[in-house]
Amino acid sequence: MKVTEHIAQANGNTQFSFEILPPLKGQHIKSIFDNIDPLMEFNPPFIDVTYHREEYIYKEQENGLLKRQVVKKRPGTVGICAAIQNRYKVDAIPHILCGGFTKEDTENFLIDLDFLGIQNVMALRGDAVKTETYFTPEKEGHEYANGLVQQINALNDGVYLDEELQNTSKTNFCIGVAAYPEKHMESPSLDSDIHFLKKKIKSGAEYVVTQMFFDNQKYFDFVEKCRKEGITIPIIPGLKPIATKRQLNLLPHRFHVDLPEALILEVIKCKDNSEVKQVGIEWCIQQSKELQKAGIPVLHYYSMGKSDNIQTIASQVF
């Protein structure tokens, strides 16, 4: 079932969903199931599975020259999605990136998903690799998420890259895209962000999931601004409980989000990370309850591979 259909059938009730990371290369899928199992009591209609593009390392050879070696640290997004749908009978949503994909790679990826009965995808540009200052697309790939959305939507119309193909079948993907209540780090302004979000929606995006935020007012203001600009599709808030003191510096640096002063002060007072984790849980519970009271259709949690704090939060909200 499509995300938009899940929202429509919920009759105004707030639903619970979450995002997982594929296991590191060499680890078993059981590590994924062990994190999903405790969260199934909250009846998630869908589960997101991230995609991690390849990275490069340079190894010195005997002759002293450096050889570039491709490292794929978290393979398995498609397989994990298929396993989730088979095991839990809920919809799995794979992330599809511009980075690391040619248009041909993207089409083949989508064909595999269609064959597996996966009806939802999250279309993202993706981040620059560690060796890049700014994102660099593949030679025959998409530079921006809007182009990726256009390709997915074209496939929904039965239009493939090979124009000579005849009697092509149409796919039926529901396309999700990202948005940033505090603006994307590369964007000159929030207004500019919303301008490009509208382009993605015009190209076929049907729902939005936001970057994490810790001040609900930032989300409410963002949604209000989007509605005034004519954006009517669901805007699902992304939530993450803070769990370590290090995240006070890491989250603003990596994700370019602000932390409320009240939250910062509570974390600073903590003696260790177990106390920080509890503060993060309590803060996220209050965020969740306020959003639920406002009638938000879905609360989407970034689990980052661990589910115990998400389980505690969900038990108090759903």
Short mmCIF file of C-alpha atoms in Angstrom, two decimals:
data_model
loop_
_atom_site.label_atom_id
_atom_site.label_comp_id
_atom_site.label_asym_id
_atom_site.label_seq_id
_atom_site.Cartn_x
_atom_site.Cartn_y
_atom_site.Cartn_z
CA MET A 1 0.00 0.00 0.00
CA LYS A 2 1.18 3.54 -0.70
CA VAL A 3 2.15 5.92 2.11
CA THR A 4 -0.61 8.28 1.00
CA GLU A 5 -3.14 5.44 1.24
CA HIS A 6 -1.95 4.55 4.75
CA ILE A 7 -2.49 8.16 5.81
CA ALA A 8 -5.93 8.31 4.20
CA GLN A 9 -7.05 5.09 5.90
CA ALA A 10 -5.86 6.23 9.35
CA ASN A 11 -8.88 8.57 9.58
CA GLY A 12 -6.92 11.32 11.28
CA ASN A 13 -5.13 9.09 13.80
CA THR A 14 -1.38 9.66 14.11
CA GLN A 15 0.66 6.70 12.88
CA PHE A 16 4.10 5.49 13.96
CA SER A 17 6.95 4.83 11.53
CA PHE A 18 10.72 4.61 11.73
CA GLU A 19 13.91 4.41 9.69
CA ILE A 20 16.64 1.78 9.96
CA LEU A 21 20.20 1.47 8.71
CA PRO A 22 21.35 -1.60 6.77
CA PRO A 23 23.82 -3.67 8.82
CA LEU A 24 27.52 -3.18 8.20
CA LYS A 25 29.03 -5.48 5.61
CA GLY A 26 29.70 -8.85 7.20
CA GLN A 27 26.86 -8.61 9.71
CA HIS A 28 23.73 -10.74 9.59
CA ILE A 29 20.24 -9.42 8.87
CA LYS A 30 19.27 -10.73 12.31
CA SER A 31 20.74 -7.50 13.70
CA ILE A 32 18.03 -5.64 11.76
CA PHE A 33 15.25 -7.93 12.95
CA ASP A 34 16.41 -7.62 16.56
CA ASN A 35 15.87 -3.85 16.32
CA ILE A 36 12.59 -4.04 14.42
CA ASP A 37 10.90 -6.72 16.57
CA PRO A 38 10.40 -4.54 19.70
CA LEU A 39 8.78 -1.79 17.60
CA MET A 40 6.19 -3.92 15.81
CA GLU A 41 3.72 -3.69 18.71
CA PHE A 42 3.10 -0.08 17.64
CA ASN A 43 1.85 -1.21 14.22
CA PRO A 44 4.05 0.81 11.86
CA PRO A 45 2.41 0.98 8.43
CA PHE A 46 5.84 1.37 6.82
CA ILE A 47 9.55 1.20 7.63
CA ASP A 48 12.24 3.20 5.82
CA VAL A 49 15.56 1.59 4.87
CA THR A 50 18.44 3.92 4.11
CA TYR A 51 20.88 3.46 1.24
CA HIS A 52 24.57 4.13 1.75
CA ARG A 53 26.54 4.88 -1.39
CA GLU A 54 30.01 3.48 -1.93
CA GLU A 55 33.07 5.10 -0.42
CA TYR A 56 36.67 5.03 -1.58
CA ILE A 57 39.91 4.27 0.17
CA TYR A 58 43.41 4.45 -1.26
CA LYS A 59 45.78 1.57 -0.55
CA GLU A 60 49.50 1.81 -1.12
CA GLN A 61 50.90 -0.85 -3.43
CA GLU A 62 54.38 -2.43 -3.39
CA ASN A 63 55.56 0.02 -6.05
CA GLY A 64 54.55 2.94 -3.84
CA LEU A 65 51.60 3.98 -6.00
CA LEU A 66 48.15 4.37 -4.54
CA LYS A 67 45.28 2.22 -5.79
CA ARG A 68 41.71 3.39 -5.35
CA GLN A 69 39.47 0.71 -3.86
CA VAL A 70 35.68 0.89 -3.65
CA VAL A 71 34.26 0.15 -0.22
CA LYS A 72 30.56 -0.52 0.22
CA LYS A 73 30.07 -0.52 3.96
CA ARG A 74 26.28 -1.03 4.14
CA PRO A 75 24.99 -3.09 1.22
CA GLY A 76 21.61 -4.75 1.08
CA THR A 77 18.87 -2.09 0.97
CA VAL A 78 16.79 -3.93 -1.65
CA GLY A 79 17.21 -7.31 0.06
CA ILE A 80 16.34 -5.85 3.46
CA CYS A 81 13.19 -4.23 2.08
CA ALA A 82 12.09 -7.54 0.57
CA ALA A 83 12.84 -9.35 3.84
CA ILE A 84 10.87 -6.80 5.89
CA GLN A 85 7.80 -7.06 3.67
CA ASN A 86 7.98 -10.84 3.75
CA ARG A 87 8.56 -11.16 7.50
CA TYR A 88 6.41 -8.37 8.94
CA LYS A 89 3.82 -7.79 6.20
CA VAL A 90 4.37 -4.02 6.33
CA ASP A 91 5.55 -1.74 3.56
CA ALA A 92 9.28 -1.14 3.31
CA ILE A 93 10.52 2.10 1.76
CA PRO A 94 14.00 2.07 0.21
CA HIS A 95 15.98 5.27 -0.13
CA ILE A 96 17.20 5.95 -3.67
CA LEU A 97 20.10 8.34 -4.14
CA CYS A 98 21.45 10.42 -6.98
CA GLY A 99 25.00 9.91 -5.72
CA GLY A 100 26.70 6.78 -7.00
CA PHE A 101 23.96 5.99 -9.54
CA THR A 102 23.74 6.54 -13.26
CA LYS A 103 20.26 6.89 -14.73
CA GLU A 104 20.58 3.33 -16.02
CA ASP A 105 21.49 2.10 -12.53
CA THR A 106 18.46 3.92 -11.15
CA GLU A 107 16.13 2.37 -13.70
CA ASN A 108 17.42 -1.14 -12.97
CA PHE A 109 17.10 -0.50 -9.23
CA LEU A 110 13.49 0.58 -9.71
CA ILE A 111 12.70 -2.44 -11.88
CA ASP A 112 13.96 -4.76 -9.13
CA LEU A 113 11.80 -2.93 -6.56
CA ASP A 114 8.75 -3.15 -8.82
CA PHE A 115 9.25 -6.89 -9.29
CA LEU A 116 9.36 -7.28 -5.50
CA GLY A 117 6.06 -5.47 -5.04
CA ILE A 118 7.63 -2.46 -3.32
CA GLN A 119 5.36 0.52 -3.99
CA ASN A 120 7.05 3.36 -2.09
CA VAL A 121 10.44 5.01 -2.56
CA MET A 122 12.24 7.94 -0.95
CA ALA A 123 14.06 10.00 -3.59
CA LEU A 124 17.12 11.85 -2.26
CA ARG A 125 20.12 13.58 -3.72
CA GLY A 126 22.39 12.17 -1.01
CA ASP A 127 25.45 13.67 0.61
CA ALA A 128 28.88 14.25 -0.81
CA VAL A 129 31.39 11.46 -0.13
CA LYS A 130 34.12 12.19 2.39
CA THR A 131 36.64 13.04 -0.32
CA GLU A 132 34.37 15.76 -1.81
CA THR A 133 33.73 19.27 -0.57
CA TYR A 134 30.49 19.46 -2.56
CA PHE A 135 28.26 16.77 -4.00
CA THR A 136 29.38 15.50 -7.40
CA PRO A 137 26.89 13.47 -9.48
CA GLU A 138 27.81 10.49 -11.60
CA LYS A 139 28.66 11.30 -15.22
CA GLU A 140 25.35 9.86 -16.42
CA GLY A 141 23.45 10.43 -13.19
CA HIS A 142 21.19 13.02 -11.62
CA GLU A 143 22.58 16.17 -10.06
CA TYR A 144 19.47 16.93 -8.00
CA ALA A 145 16.62 14.96 -6.43
CA ASN A 146 14.15 16.66 -8.77
CA GLY A 147 15.64 14.83 -11.74
CA LEU A 148 15.41 11.56 -9.82
CA VAL A 149 11.73 12.21 -9.05
CA GLN A 150 11.12 12.94 -12.74
CA GLN A 151 12.70 9.63 -13.75
CA ILE A 152 10.66 7.64 -11.22
CA ASN A 153 7.46 9.37 -12.32
CA ALA A 154 8.30 8.71 -15.97
CA LEU A 155 8.60 5.01 -15.17
CA ASN A 156 5.16 5.24 -13.54
CA ASP A 157 3.97 6.39 -16.98
CA GLY A 158 5.76 3.47 -18.67
CA VAL A 159 8.53 5.66 -20.10
CA TYR A 160 11.91 3.92 -19.94
CA LEU A 161 15.35 5.21 -20.90
CA ASP A 162 15.36 3.04 -24.01
CA GLU A 163 12.75 4.79 -26.12
CA GLU A 164 12.61 1.86 -28.56
CA LEU A 165 11.09 -0.48 -25.96
CA GLN A 166 7.55 -1.44 -26.86
CA ASN A 167 4.59 -2.59 -24.73
CA THR A 168 6.28 -1.36 -21.58
CA SER A 169 4.60 -1.86 -18.22
CA LYS A 170 3.98 1.05 -15.88
CA THR A 171 5.33 1.04 -12.34
CA ASN A 172 3.24 2.34 -9.44
CA PHE A 173 5.63 4.07 -7.06
CA CYS A 174 4.56 6.55 -4.41
CA ILE A 175 7.44 9.01 -4.22
CA GLY A 176 8.62 10.63 -1.01
CA VAL A 177 11.14 13.46 -0.78
CA ALA A 178 13.05 15.26 1.97
CA ALA A 179 12.57 18.74 3.39
CA TYR A 180 14.42 20.84 5.94
CA PRO A 181 12.49 22.96 8.49
CA GLU A 182 15.75 24.78 9.27
CA LYS A 183 16.80 24.80 5.58
CA HIS A 184 19.30 22.59 3.79
CA MET A 185 22.90 23.41 4.65
CA GLU A 186 23.69 24.28 1.02
CA SER A 187 20.59 26.41 0.47
CA PRO A 188 20.88 30.21 0.56
CA SER A 189 17.49 30.56 2.29
CA LEU A 190 14.41 28.69 3.48
CA ASP A 191 12.37 30.34 0.72
CA SER A 192 14.79 28.88 -1.82
CA ASP A 193 14.40 25.46 -0.22
CA ILE A 194 10.62 25.65 -0.52
CA HIS A 195 10.91 26.76 -4.15
CA PHE A 196 12.81 23.58 -5.01
CA LEU A 197 10.49 21.46 -2.87
CA LYS A 198 7.59 22.72 -4.98
CA LYS A 199 9.50 21.65 -8.11
CA LYS A 200 9.88 18.13 -6.74
CA ILE A 201 6.17 17.99 -5.98
CA LYS A 202 5.32 19.23 -9.46
CA SER A 203 7.55 16.45 -10.82
CA GLY A 204 5.58 13.79 -8.95
CA ALA A 205 6.49 13.69 -5.24
CA GLU A 206 3.46 12.72 -3.11
CA TYR A 207 4.70 13.15 0.46
CA VAL A 208 7.52 14.77 2.41
CA VAL A 209 9.60 13.61 5.38
CA THR A 210 11.55 16.28 7.23
CA GLN A 211 15.04 16.37 8.62
CA MET A 212 15.18 15.95 12.39
CA PHE A 213 14.39 18.96 14.56
CA PHE A 214 14.21 19.54 18.30
CA ASP A 215 11.93 22.57 18.41
CA ASN A 216 8.40 21.82 17.22
CA GLN A 217 7.79 25.47 16.43
CA LYS A 218 10.37 25.22 13.65
CA TYR A 219 8.29 22.41 12.11
CA PHE A 220 4.96 24.20 12.57
CA ASP A 221 6.35 27.39 11.02
CA PHE A 222 7.80 25.42 8.11
CA VAL A 223 4.51 23.65 7.41
CA GLU A 224 2.60 26.93 7.58
CA LYS A 225 5.04 28.48 5.12
CA CYS A 226 4.67 25.51 2.77
CA ARG A 227 0.86 25.67 2.91
CA LYS A 228 0.93 29.36 2.06
CA GLU A 229 3.04 28.45 -0.99
CA GLY A 230 0.37 25.98 -2.14
CA ILE A 231 2.02 22.76 -0.95
CA THR A 232 -0.78 20.46 0.14
CA ILE A 233 0.83 17.00 0.33
CA PRO A 234 1.56 15.37 3.74
CA ILE A 235 4.65 16.73 5.53
CA ILE A 236 5.80 14.04 7.96
CA PRO A 237 8.05 15.17 10.83
CA GLY A 238 11.31 13.31 11.39
CA LEU A 239 12.28 12.88 15.05
CA LYS A 240 15.42 11.67 16.80
CA PRO A 241 16.02 11.47 20.55
CA ILE A 242 19.41 12.79 21.60
CA ALA A 243 21.42 10.03 23.30
CA THR A 244 24.97 11.22 24.06
CA LYS A 245 26.71 14.39 25.17
CA ARG A 246 28.81 14.30 22.02
CA GLN A 247 25.66 14.86 19.98
CA LEU A 248 25.41 18.40 21.37
CA ASN A 249 28.20 19.25 18.93
CA LEU A 250 27.80 16.47 16.38
CA LEU A 251 24.15 17.04 15.42
CA PRO A 252 24.45 20.79 14.69
CA HIS A 253 27.66 20.16 12.74
CA ARG A 254 26.54 17.15 10.69
CA PHE A 255 22.84 17.91 10.25
CA HIS A 256 22.82 21.71 10.63
CA VAL A 257 20.01 21.76 13.18
CA ASP A 258 19.64 23.99 16.23
CA LEU A 259 19.20 22.56 19.71
CA PRO A 260 16.92 24.45 22.11
CA GLU A 261 18.74 26.05 25.04
CA ALA A 262 16.54 24.19 27.54
CA LEU A 263 17.57 20.84 26.03
CA ILE A 264 21.25 21.82 25.97
CA LEU A 265 21.20 22.79 29.65
CA GLU A 266 19.53 19.52 30.65
CA VAL A 267 22.13 17.50 28.74
CA ILE A 268 25.03 19.47 30.23
CA LYS A 269 23.76 18.68 33.73
CA CYS A 270 23.89 14.93 33.04
CA LYS A 271 26.66 12.91 34.72
CA ASP A 272 26.90 10.31 31.96
CA ASN A 273 25.31 9.21 28.69
CA SER A 274 22.73 7.03 30.42
CA GLU A 275 21.30 10.20 31.94
CA VAL A 276 21.57 11.99 28.58
CA LYS A 277 19.62 9.16 26.96
CA GLN A 278 16.81 9.59 29.48
CA VAL A 279 16.72 13.34 28.88
CA GLY A 280 16.53 12.68 25.12
CA ILE A 281 13.68 10.22 25.59
CA GLU A 282 11.67 12.63 27.75
CA TRP A 283 12.24 15.53 25.34
CA CYS A 284 11.17 13.42 22.35
CA ILE A 285 8.06 12.19 24.20
CA GLN A 286 6.97 15.78 24.75
CA GLN A 287 7.72 16.64 21.12
CA SER A 288 5.73 13.63 19.97
CA LYS A 289 2.71 14.34 22.16
CA GLU A 290 2.54 17.95 20.99
CA LEU A 291 2.74 16.89 17.35
CA GLN A 292 0.16 14.16 17.90
CA LYS A 293 -2.19 16.66 19.54
CA ALA A 294 -1.81 18.88 16.48
CA GLY A 295 -3.14 16.05 14.30
CA ILE A 296 0.08 15.22 12.45
CA PRO A 297 -0.62 12.12 10.31
CA VAL A 298 2.64 10.23 10.95
CA LEU A 299 5.52 10.57 13.41
CA HIS A 300 8.69 9.22 11.83
CA TYR A 301 11.63 8.26 14.07
CA TYR A 302 15.29 7.98 13.10
CA SER A 303 16.44 4.90 15.00
CA MET A 304 20.09 4.94 13.81
CA GLY A 305 20.23 1.17 14.29
CA LYS A 306 18.99 1.11 17.91
CA SER A 307 15.39 0.71 18.99
CA ASP A 308 15.28 0.69 22.81
CA ASN A 309 14.83 4.46 23.21
CA ILE A 310 12.33 4.58 20.32
CA GLN A 311 10.37 1.77 21.99
CA THR A 312 10.22 3.70 25.26
CA ILE A 313 9.02 6.84 23.46
CA ALA A 314 6.41 5.00 21.41
CA SER A 315 5.04 3.24 24.51
CA GLN A 316 4.19 6.67 25.97
CA VAL A 317 2.74 8.13 22.76
CA PHE A 318 0.96 5.38 20.79
#
